[in-house]
Amino acid sequence: MSYEDLRQLADSWGLLATFILFLALIGWSFLPRATAAQRRAAQMILEDEEATNG
């Protein structure tokens, strides 16, 4: 397999694989079971601030 063949493969299938991975990661964040983790992550920055001020 030559460099040109690998380049063409990466340009076509690599782009498609990256796009599918992107959609999967975005979709994963909208799953119902991810709600608790998202709320916890949103409050993490505030918990540290409250600990030093309180």
mmCIF file of C-alpha atoms in Angstrom, residues 35-46:
data_model
loop_
_atom_site.group_PDB
_atom_site.id
_atom_site.type_symbol
_atom_site.label_atom_id
_atom_site.label_comp_id
_atom_site.label_asym_id
_atom_site.label_seq_id
_atom_site.Cartn_x
_atom_site.Cartn_y
_atom_site.Cartn_z
ATOM 1 C CA THR A 35 -28.208 13.921 33.796
ATOM 2 C CA ALA A 36 -26.847 13.246 37.301
ATOM 3 C CA ALA A 37 -23.236 13.399 36.123
ATOM 4 C CA GLN A 38 -23.904 16.651 34.274
ATOM 5 C CA ARG A 39 -25.472 18.264 37.332
ATOM 6 C CA ARG A 40 -22.593 17.096 39.530
ATOM 7 C CA ALA A 41 -20.057 18.470 37.042
ATOM 8 C CA ALA A 42 -21.887 21.788 36.879
ATOM 9 C CA GLN A 43 -21.726 22.156 40.662
ATOM 10 C CA MET A 44 -18.114 21.034 41.139
ATOM 11 C CA ILE A 45 -16.641 24.459 40.558
ATOM 12 C CA LEU A 46 -19.013 26.028 43.056
#
